[in-house]
Coordinates of C-alpha atoms in Angstrom, one line a residue:
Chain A
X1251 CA 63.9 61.5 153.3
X1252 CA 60.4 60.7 151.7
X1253 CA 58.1 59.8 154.5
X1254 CA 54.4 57.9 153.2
X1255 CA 51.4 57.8 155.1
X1256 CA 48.3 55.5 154.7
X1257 CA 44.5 55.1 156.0
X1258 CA 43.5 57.5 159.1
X1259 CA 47.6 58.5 159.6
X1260 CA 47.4 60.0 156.3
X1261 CA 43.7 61.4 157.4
X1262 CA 45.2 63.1 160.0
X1263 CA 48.7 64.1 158.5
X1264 CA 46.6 66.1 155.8
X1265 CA 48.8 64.5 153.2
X1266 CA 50.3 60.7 151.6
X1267 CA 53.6 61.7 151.3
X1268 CA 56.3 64.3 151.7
X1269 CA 60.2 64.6 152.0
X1270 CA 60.9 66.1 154.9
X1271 CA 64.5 67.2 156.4
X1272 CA 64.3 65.6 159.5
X1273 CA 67.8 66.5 161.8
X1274 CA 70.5 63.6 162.0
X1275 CA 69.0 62.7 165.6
X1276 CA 66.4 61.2 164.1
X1277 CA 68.3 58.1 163.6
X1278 CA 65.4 55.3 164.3
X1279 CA 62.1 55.1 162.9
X1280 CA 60.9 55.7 166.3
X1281 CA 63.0 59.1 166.4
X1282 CA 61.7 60.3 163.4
X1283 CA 57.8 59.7 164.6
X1284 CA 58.5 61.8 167.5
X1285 CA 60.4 64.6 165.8
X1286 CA 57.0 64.3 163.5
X1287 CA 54.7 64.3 166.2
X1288 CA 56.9 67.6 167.9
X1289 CA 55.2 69.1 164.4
X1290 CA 52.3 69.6 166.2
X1291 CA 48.8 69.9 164.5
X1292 CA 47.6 66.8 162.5
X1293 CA 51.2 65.2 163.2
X1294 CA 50.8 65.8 167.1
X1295 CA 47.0 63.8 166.2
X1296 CA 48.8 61.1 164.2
X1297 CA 51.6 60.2 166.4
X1298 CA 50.0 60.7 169.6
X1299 CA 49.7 56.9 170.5
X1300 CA 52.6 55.3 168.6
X1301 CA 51.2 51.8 169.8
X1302 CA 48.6 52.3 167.2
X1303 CA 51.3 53.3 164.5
X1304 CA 53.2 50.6 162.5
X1305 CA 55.7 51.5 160.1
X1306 CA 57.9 50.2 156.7
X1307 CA 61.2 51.0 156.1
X1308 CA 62.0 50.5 151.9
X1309 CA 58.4 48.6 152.0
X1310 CA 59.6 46.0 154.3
X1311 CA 57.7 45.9 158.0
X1312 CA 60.0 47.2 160.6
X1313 CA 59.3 48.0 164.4
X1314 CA 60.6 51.8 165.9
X1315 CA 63.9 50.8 166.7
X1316 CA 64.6 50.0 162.9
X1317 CA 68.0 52.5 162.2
X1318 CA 67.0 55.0 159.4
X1319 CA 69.4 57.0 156.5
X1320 CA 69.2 59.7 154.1
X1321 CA 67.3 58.1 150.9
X1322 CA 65.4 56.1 152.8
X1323 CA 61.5 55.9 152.3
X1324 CA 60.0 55.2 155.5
X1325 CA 56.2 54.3 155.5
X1326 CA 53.6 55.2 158.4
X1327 CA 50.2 53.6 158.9
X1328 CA 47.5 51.8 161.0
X1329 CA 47.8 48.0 161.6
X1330 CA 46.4 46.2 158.3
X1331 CA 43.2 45.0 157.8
X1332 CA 43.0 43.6 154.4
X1333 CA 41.9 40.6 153.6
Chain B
X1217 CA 52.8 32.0 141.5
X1218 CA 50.5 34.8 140.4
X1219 CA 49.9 37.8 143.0
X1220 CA 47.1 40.7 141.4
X1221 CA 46.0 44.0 143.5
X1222 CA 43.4 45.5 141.2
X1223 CA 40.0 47.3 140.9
X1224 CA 38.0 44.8 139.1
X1225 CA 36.1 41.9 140.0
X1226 CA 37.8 38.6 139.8
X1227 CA 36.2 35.2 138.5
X1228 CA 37.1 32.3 141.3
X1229 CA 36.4 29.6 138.9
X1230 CA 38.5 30.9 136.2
X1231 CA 41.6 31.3 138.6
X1232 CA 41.1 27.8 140.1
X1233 CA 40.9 26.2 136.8
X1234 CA 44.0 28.1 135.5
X1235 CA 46.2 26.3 138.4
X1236 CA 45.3 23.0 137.4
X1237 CA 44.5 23.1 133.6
X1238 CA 46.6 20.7 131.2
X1239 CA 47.8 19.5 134.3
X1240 CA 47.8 15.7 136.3
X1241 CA 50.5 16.3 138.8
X1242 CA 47.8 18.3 140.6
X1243 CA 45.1 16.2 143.4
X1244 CA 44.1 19.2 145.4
X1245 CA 42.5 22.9 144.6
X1246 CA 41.3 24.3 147.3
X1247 CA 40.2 28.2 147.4
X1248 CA 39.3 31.0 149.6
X1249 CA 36.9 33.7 148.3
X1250 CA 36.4 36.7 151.1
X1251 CA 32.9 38.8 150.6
X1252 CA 31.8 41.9 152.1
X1253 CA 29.6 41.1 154.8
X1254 CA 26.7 43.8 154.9
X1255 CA 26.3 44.4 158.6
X1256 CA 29.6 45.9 160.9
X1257 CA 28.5 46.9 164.3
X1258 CA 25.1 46.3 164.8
X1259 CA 24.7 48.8 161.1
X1260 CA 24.3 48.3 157.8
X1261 CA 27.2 48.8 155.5
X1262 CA 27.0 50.9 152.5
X1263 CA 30.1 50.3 151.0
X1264 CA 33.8 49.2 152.4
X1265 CA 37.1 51.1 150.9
X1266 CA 40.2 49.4 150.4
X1267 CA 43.4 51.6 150.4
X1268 CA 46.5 50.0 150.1
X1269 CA 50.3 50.6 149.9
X1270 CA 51.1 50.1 146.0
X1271 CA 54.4 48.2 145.5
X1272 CA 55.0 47.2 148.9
X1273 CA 51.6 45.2 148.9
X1274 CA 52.7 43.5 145.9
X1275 CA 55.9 42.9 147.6
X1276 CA 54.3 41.7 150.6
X1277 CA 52.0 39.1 149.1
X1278 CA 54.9 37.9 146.9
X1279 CA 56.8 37.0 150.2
X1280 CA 53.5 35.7 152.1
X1281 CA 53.5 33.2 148.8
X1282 CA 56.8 32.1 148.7
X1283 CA 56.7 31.6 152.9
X1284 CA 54.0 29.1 151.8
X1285 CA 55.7 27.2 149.0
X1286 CA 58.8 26.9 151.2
X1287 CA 56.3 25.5 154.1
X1288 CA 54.2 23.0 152.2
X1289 CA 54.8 21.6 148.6
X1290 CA 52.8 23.6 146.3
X1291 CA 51.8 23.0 142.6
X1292 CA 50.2 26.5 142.3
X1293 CA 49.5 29.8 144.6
X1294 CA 47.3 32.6 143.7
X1295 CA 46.4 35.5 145.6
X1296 CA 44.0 38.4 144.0
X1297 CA 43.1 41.0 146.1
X1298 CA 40.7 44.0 145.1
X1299 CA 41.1 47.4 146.3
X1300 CA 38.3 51.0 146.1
X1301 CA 34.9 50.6 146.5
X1302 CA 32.9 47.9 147.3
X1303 CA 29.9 47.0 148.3
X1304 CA 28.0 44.8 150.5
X1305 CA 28.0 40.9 148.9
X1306 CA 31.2 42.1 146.6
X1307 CA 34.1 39.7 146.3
X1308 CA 37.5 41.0 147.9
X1309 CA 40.3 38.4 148.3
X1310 CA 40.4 35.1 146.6
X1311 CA 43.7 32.8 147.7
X1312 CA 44.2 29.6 145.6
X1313 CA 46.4 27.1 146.2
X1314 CA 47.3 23.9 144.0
X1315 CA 49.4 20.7 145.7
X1316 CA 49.5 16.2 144.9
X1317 CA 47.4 16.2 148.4
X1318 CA 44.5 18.2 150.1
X1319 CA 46.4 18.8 153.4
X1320 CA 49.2 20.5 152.2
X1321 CA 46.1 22.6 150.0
X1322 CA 43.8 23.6 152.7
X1323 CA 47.0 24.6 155.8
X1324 CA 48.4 26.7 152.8
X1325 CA 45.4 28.3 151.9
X1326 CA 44.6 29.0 155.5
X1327 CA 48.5 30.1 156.2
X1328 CA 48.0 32.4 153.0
X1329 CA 44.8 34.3 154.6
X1330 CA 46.2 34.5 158.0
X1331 CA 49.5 36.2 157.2
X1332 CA 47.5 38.8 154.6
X1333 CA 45.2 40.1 157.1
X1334 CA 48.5 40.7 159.5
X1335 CA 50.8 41.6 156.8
X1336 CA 49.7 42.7 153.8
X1337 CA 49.7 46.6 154.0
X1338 CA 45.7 46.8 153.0
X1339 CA 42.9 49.4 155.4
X1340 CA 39.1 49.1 155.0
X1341 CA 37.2 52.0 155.7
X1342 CA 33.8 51.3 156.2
X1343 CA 30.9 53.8 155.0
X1344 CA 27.7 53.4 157.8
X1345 CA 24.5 55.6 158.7
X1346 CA 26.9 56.8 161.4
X1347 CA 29.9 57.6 158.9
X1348 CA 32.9 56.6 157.8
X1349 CA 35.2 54.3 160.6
X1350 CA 38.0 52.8 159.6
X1351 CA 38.4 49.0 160.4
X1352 CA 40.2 48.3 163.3
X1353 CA 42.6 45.3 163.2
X1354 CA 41.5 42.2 165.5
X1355 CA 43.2 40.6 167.7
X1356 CA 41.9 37.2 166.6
X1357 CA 43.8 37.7 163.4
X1358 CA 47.2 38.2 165.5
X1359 CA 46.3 35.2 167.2
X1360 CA 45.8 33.3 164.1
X1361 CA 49.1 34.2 162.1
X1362 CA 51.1 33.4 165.6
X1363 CA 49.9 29.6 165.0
X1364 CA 52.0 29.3 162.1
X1365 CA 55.0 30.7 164.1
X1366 CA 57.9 28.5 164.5
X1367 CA 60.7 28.4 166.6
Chain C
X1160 CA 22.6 22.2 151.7
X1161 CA 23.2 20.3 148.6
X1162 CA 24.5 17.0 148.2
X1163 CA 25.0 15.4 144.5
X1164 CA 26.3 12.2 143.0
X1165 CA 26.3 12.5 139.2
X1166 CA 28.1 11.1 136.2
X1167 CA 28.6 14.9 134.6
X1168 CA 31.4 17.5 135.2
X1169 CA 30.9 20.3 137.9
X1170 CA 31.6 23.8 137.7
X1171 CA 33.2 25.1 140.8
X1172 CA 33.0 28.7 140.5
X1173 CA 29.3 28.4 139.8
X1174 CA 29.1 26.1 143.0
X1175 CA 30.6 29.3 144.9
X1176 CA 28.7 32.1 143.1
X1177 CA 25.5 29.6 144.1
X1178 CA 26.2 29.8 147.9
X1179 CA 26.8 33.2 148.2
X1180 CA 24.8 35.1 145.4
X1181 CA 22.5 37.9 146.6
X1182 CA 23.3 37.8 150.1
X1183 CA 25.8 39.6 152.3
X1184 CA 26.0 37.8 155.7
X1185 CA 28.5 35.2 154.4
X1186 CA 32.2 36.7 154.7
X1187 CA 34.1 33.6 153.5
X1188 CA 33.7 30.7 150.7
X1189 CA 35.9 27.7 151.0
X1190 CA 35.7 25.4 148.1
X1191 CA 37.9 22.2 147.5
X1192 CA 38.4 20.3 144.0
X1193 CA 40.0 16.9 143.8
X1194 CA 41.2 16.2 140.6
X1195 CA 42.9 12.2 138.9
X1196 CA 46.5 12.7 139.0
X1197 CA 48.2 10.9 136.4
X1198 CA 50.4 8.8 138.3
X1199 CA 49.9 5.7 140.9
X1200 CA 52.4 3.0 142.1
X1201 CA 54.9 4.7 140.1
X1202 CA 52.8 3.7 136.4
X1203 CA 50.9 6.0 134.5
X1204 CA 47.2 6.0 135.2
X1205 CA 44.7 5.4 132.2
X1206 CA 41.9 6.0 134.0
X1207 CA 39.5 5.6 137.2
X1208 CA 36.4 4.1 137.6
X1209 CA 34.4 5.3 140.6
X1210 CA 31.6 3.0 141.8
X1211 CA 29.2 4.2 145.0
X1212 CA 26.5 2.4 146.7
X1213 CA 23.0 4.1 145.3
X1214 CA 21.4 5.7 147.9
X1215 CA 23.6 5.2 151.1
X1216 CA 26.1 7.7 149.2
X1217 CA 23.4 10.4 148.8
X1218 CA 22.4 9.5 152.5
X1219 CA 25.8 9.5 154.1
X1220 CA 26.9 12.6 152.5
X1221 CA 23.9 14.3 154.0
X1222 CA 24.5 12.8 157.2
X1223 CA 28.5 14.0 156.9
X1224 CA 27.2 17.5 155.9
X1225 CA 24.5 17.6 158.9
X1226 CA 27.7 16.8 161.3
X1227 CA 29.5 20.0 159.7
X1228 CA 26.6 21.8 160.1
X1229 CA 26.0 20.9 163.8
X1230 CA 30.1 21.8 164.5
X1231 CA 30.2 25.0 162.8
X1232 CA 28.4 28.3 162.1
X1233 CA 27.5 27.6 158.4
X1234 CA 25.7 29.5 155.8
X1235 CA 25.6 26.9 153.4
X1236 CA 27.5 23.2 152.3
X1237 CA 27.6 21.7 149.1
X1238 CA 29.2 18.6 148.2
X1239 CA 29.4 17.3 144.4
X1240 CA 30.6 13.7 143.8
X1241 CA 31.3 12.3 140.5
X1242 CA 30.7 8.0 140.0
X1243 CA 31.7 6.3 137.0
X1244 CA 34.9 6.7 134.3
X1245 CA 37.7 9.9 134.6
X1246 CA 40.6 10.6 133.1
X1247 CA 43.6 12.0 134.6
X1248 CA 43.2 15.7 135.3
X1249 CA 39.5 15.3 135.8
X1250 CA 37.6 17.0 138.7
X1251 CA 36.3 14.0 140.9
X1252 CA 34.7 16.1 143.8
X1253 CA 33.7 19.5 145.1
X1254 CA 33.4 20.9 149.0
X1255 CA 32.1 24.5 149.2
X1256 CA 31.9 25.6 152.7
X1257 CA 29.8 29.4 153.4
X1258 CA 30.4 31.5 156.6
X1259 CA 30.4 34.6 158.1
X1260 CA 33.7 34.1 159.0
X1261 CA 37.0 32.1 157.5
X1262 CA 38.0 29.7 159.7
X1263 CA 34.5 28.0 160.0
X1264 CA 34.5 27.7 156.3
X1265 CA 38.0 26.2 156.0
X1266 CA 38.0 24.0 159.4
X1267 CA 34.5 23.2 158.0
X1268 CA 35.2 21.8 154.2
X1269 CA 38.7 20.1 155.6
X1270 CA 36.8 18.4 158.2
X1271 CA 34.0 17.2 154.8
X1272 CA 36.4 15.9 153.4
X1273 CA 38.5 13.5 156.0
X1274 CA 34.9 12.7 156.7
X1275 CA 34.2 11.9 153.0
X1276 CA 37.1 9.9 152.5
X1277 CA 36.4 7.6 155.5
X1278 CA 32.8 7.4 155.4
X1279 CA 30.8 7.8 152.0
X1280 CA 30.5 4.6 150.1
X1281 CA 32.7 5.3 147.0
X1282 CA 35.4 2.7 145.5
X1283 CA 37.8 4.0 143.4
X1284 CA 39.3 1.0 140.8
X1285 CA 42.4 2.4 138.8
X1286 CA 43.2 1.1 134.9
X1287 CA 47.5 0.8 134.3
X1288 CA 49.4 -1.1 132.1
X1289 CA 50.2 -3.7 134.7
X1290 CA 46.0 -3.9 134.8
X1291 CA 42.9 -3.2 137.0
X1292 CA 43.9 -2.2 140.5
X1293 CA 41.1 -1.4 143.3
X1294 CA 42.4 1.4 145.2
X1295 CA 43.7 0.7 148.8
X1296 CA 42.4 2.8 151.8
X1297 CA 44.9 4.9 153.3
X1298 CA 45.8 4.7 157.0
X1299 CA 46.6 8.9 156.8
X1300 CA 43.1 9.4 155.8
X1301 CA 41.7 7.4 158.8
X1302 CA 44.3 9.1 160.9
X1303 CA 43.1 12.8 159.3
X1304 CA 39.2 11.7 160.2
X1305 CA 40.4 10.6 163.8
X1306 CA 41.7 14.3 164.3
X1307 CA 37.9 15.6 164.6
X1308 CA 36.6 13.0 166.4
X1309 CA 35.3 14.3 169.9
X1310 CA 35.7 12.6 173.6
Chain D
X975 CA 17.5 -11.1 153.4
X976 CA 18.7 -8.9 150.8
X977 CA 22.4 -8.9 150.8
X978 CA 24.7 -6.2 148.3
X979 CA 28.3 -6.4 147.5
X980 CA 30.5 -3.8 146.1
X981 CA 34.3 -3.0 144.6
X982 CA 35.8 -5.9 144.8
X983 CA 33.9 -8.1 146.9
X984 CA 31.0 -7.7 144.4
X985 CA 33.9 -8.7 142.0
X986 CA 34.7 -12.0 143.6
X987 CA 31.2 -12.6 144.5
X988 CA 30.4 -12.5 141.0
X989 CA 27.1 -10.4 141.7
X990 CA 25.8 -6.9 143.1
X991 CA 22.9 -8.2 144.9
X992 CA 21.0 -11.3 145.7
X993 CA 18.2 -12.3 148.4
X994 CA 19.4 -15.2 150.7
X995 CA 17.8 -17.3 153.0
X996 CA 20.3 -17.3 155.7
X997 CA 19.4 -19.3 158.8
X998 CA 18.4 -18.3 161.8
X999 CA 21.9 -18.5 164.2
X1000 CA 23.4 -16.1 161.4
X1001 CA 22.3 -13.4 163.6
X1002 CA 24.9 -10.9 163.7
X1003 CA 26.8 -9.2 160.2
X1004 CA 30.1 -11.1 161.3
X1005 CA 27.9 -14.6 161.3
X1006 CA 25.9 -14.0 157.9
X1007 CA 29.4 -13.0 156.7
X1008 CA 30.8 -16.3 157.9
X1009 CA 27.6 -18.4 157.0
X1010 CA 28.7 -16.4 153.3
X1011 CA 32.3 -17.4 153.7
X1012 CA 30.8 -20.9 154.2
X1013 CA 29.4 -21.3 150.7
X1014 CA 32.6 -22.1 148.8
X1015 CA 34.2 -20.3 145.5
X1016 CA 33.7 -16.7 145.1
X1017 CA 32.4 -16.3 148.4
X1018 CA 35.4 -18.0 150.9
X1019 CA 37.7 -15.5 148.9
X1020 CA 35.6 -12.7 148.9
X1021 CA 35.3 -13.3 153.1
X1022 CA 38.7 -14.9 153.1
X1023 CA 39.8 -12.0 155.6
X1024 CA 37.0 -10.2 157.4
X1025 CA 39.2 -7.5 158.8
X1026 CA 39.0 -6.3 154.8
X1027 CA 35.5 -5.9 154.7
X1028 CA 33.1 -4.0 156.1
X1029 CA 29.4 -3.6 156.4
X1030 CA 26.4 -1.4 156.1
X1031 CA 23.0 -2.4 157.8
X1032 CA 19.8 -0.7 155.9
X1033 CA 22.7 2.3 154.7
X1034 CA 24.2 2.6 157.8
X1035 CA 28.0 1.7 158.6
X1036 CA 28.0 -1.3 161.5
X1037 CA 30.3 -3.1 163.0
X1038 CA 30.7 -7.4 162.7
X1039 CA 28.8 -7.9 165.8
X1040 CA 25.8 -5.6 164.4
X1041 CA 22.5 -7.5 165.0
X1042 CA 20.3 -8.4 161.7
X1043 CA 16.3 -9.2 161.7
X1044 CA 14.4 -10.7 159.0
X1045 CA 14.0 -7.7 156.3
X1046 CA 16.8 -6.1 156.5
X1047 CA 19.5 -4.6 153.6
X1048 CA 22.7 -6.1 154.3
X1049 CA 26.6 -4.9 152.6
X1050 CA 29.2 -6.0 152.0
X1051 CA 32.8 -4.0 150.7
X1052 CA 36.3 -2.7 151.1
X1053 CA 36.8 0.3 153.0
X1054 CA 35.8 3.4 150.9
X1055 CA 38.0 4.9 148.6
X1056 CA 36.3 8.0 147.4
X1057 CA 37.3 11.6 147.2

């Protein structure tokens, strides 16, 4: 699963992107930020408050309950502040 | 409809006279140019950074212009929206839109800007004498994208 | 603040590069264009004459952009208005609205023009095949003005 | 009393501006309107129906029942149209 990071989450992950092998519990968006944040390090920094973390699933907004599968690409970043 | 993410500098007169040009369907152009503003709190800016999500903000501003044109009846939408390094005074976002009548102009053009600043996956970081901070998103802008909410 | 009546063209991206050039504590630039359509009472238009009362136009404008003024947080107002013969497709007016933040400017040049179209002394006469035809005030614009008025 | 018409109340008039030498009762901008009215030809239909015209005292908008003075700029027209 390819995982992409923006703004200060990808400050603190250390990286944009990455496929990782997350386990099939990781089912939800919201699963998978945990098993992320159980990473420790930058992840534990990034994921500590996941009110402050909004995510895309396949570049479409979705909140944490949003179901997840292998090929996805599932984005994580701050709220937007284009404009 | 035309949606651009790009580095350069954009010309709001050019854009606005492309919508209507050749044209007499058209009453109404209104436009919205956003500028960096050189002060963020209580310092001065140096320069502002815009990172975005390339593809998805495409994407995204694509279906923030076709919510509008299903909403109001629209002659013409453009959204350009510049990302890197810019600095204080420096054009950012220009949203144009094109209709017979100026209502149906100005609540789109307002719509437009309210659903990119709570949709549109763009981050500013901000360069100040005290460093870099990243932008934090307002509450305000929430606020202003639920009016448009229906039920 | 700059109000205009004048026989010649406009350009509305200088008008917005003019509000805004060399400073940086304006965030947002609305600008409206109204432009001839070609069509009225189902004919084909030839052509519009506009005619304005000398003087009170400049005078009323002013007062009009003082009232935005005194409502909003602006940075700067201009208002061009064009008098005498246009063809379809033609620009006929320009609102450009500077302020820190977007909804002033946009709340500021709708609320111009509603104001505009009740109040300054302009009288649009259209040329069709069927003749001369003095253009009828509109009940929605009144109704659009009546939306600002305070209690 | 200098009195302007415009659009098409200038039209029907059949001038832009003249000085008249109302009388004294035609106190208010309804009365010099129907003192106008009075005069026959261009004027009755230009003032035919008053609730089509309306007025501007020295450049400012007024009502019918505006008072005028010796001096001042009376006009006459159809509600604006500009835009």
């Amino acid at each position: 699963m390819k995982v992409l990071y923006f703004a200060w989450v990808r400050q603190k992950v250390g990286r944009g992107e990455e496929v990782v092998d997350a386990p099939s519990e990781a089912a939800t968006v919201g699963a998978l930020a945990q098993w992320l944040q159980a990473r420790g390090g930058g992840y534990a920094e990034a994921f500590a408050d996941l009110k402050r973390v909004r995510a895309a699933v396949n570049q479409e907004h979705v909140g944490f309950d949003a179901p997840i599968k292998a090929g996805d690409e599932v984005a994580f970043f701050p709220p937007v502040t284009g404009g | 409809m035309t949606v651009k993410v790009q580095r350069e500098d954009f010309d709001p007169g050019a854009e606005i006279a492309r919508l209507h040009a050749g044209r007499s369907d058209i009453g109404a152009v209104v436009s919205f140019v956003g500028l960096v503003r050189g002060e963020s709190h209580g310092e001065a800016l140096r320069s502002m950074t815009l990172e975005h999500f390339p593809g998805m903000t495409e994407r995204e501003l694509e279906r923030i212009a076709d919510e509008a044109r299903a909403r109001w009846s629209l002659q013409g939408v453009t959204v350009v929206h510049r990302i890197g390094e810019l600095k204080p005074g420096e054009r950012i976002v220009l949203v144009v839109t094109a209709a017979a009548h100026r209502r149906a102009a100005f609540e789109a053009g307002e719509f437009l800007m309210d659903y990119l600043k709570t949709r549109a996956p763009f981050w500013k970081r901000e360069l100040r004498p005290s460093g870099e901070h990243w932008v934090e998103a307002r509450g305000s802008d929430d606020e202003a994208a639920a009016r448009w909410r229906r039920d």
